[in-house]
Short mmCIF file of C-alpha atoms in Angstrom, two decimals:
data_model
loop_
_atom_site.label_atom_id
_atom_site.label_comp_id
_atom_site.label_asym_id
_atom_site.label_seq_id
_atom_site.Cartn_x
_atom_site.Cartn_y
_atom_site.Cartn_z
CA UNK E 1 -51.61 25.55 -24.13
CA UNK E 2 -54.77 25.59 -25.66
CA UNK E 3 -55.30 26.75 -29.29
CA UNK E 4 -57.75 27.37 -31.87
CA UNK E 5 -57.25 28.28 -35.39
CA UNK E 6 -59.80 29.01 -38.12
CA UNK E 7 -59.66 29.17 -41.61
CA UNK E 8 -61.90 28.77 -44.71
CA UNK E 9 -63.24 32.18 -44.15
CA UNK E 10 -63.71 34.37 -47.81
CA UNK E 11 -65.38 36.46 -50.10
CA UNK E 12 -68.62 34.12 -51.76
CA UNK E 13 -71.83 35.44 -53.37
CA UNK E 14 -75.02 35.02 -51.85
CA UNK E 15 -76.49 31.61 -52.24
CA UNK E 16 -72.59 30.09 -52.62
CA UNK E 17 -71.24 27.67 -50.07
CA UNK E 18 -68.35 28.01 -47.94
CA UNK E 19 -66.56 25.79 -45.58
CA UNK E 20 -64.52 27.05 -41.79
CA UNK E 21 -62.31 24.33 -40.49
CA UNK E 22 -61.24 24.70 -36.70
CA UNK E 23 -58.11 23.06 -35.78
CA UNK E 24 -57.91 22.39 -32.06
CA UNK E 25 -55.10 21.77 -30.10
CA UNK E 26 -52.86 21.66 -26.41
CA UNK E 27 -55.26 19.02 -25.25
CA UNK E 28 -57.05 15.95 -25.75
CA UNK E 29 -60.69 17.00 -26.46
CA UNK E 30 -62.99 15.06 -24.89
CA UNK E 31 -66.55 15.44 -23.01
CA UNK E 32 -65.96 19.23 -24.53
CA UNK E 33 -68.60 21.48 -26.24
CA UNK E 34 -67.56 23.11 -29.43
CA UNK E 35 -68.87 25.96 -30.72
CA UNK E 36 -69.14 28.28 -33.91
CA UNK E 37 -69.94 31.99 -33.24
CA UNK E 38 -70.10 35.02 -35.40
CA UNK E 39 -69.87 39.02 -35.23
CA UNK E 40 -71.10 41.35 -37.49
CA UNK E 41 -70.19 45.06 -37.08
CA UNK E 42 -71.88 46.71 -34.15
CA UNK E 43 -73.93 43.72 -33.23
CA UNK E 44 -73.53 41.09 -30.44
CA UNK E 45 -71.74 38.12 -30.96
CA UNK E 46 -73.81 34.79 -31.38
CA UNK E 47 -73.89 31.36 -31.14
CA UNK E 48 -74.50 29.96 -34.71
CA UNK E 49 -73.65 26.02 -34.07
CA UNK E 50 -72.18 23.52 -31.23
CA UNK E 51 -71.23 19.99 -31.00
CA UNK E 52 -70.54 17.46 -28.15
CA UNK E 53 -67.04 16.35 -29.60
CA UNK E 54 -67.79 12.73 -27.64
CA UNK E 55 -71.35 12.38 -28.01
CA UNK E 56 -72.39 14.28 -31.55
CA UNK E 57 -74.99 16.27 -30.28
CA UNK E 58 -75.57 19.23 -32.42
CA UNK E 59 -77.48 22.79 -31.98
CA UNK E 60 -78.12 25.38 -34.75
CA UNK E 61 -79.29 28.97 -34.39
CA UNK E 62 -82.93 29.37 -36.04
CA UNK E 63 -81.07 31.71 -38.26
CA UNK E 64 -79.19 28.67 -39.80
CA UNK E 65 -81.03 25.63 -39.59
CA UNK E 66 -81.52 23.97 -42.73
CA UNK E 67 -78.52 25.99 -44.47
CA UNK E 68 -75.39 24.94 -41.39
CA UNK E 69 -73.88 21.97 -40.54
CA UNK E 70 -71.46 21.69 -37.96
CA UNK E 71 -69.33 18.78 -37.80
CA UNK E 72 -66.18 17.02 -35.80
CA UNK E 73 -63.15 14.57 -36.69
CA UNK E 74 -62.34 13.50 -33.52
CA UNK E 75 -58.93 12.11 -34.41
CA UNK E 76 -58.06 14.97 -36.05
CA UNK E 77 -59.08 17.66 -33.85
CA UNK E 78 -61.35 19.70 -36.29
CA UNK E 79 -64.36 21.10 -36.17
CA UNK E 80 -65.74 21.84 -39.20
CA UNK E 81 -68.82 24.76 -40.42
CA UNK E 82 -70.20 23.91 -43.56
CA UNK E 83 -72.01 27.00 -45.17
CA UNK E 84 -74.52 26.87 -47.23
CA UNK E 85 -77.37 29.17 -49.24
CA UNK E 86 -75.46 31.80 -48.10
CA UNK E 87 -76.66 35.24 -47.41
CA UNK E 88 -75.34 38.86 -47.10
CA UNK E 89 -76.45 38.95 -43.84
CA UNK E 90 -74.50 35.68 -42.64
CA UNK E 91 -71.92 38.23 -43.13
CA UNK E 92 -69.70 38.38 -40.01
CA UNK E 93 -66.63 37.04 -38.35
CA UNK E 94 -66.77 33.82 -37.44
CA UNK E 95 -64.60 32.39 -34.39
CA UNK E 96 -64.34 28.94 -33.27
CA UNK E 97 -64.69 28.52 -29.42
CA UNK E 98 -64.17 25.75 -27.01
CA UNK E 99 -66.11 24.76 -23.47
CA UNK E 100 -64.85 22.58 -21.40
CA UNK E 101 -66.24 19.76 -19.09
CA UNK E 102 -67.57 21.39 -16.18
CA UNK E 103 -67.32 24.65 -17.39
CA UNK E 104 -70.41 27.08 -17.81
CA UNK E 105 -69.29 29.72 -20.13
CA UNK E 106 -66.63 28.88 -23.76
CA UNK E 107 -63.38 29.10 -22.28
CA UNK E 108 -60.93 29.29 -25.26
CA UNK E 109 -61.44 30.99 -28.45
CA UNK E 110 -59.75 31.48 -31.75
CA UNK E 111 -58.98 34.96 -33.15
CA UNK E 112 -62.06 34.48 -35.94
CA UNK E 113 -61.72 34.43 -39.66
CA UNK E 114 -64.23 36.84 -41.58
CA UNK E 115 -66.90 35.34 -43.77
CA UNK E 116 -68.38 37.91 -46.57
CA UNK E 117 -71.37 37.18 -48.52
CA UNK E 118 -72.14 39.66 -51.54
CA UNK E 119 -75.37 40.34 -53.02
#
């Protein structure tokens, strides 16, 4: 079976840096989409970063260009979020997800790990 487990996720003061790590596995990943989202309180979930786990193709909310970087090991099976210039309202909970090859929606998702950035 598929599975996705996050961690990295903390308490870090605005302007700090954090790293999530996304362990992936059930499957050989390949020609899959990979995706970091986040959920604050009482707002919609978003898409915050992807990347093509084959090809290295990489998107970034406007919200996080510049201060995001999403990375992959493919022999490893981790997709990394690296954090930084962090601010309170990057607070959230922040789940790793998974789309398959010919799949139109994120099929498999992790159960999140919360991210809190303090003034």
């Amino acid at each position: 079976q598929v599975q996705l487990v996050e961690s990295g996720g903390g308490l870090v003061q605005a302007g700090g840096s954090l790293r999530l790590s996304c362990t992936a596995s059930g499957r050989t990943f390949s020609n899959d989409l990979m995706g970091w989202f986040r959920q604050a309180p009482g707002k919609e979930r978003e898409l915050v970063a992807s990347i093509w786990w084959s090809g290295g193709i990489t998107y970034y909310a406007d919200s996080v260009k510049g201060r995001f970087t999403i990375s992959r090991d493919n022999a490893k099976n981790t997709v990394d979020l690296h954090m930084n210039s962090l601010k309170p309202e990057d607070t959230a909970v922040y789940y790793c997800a998974a789309r398959f090859a010919l799949s139109r929606s994120y099929d498999y998702w992790g159960q999140g790990t919360q991210v809190t950035v303090s003034s």
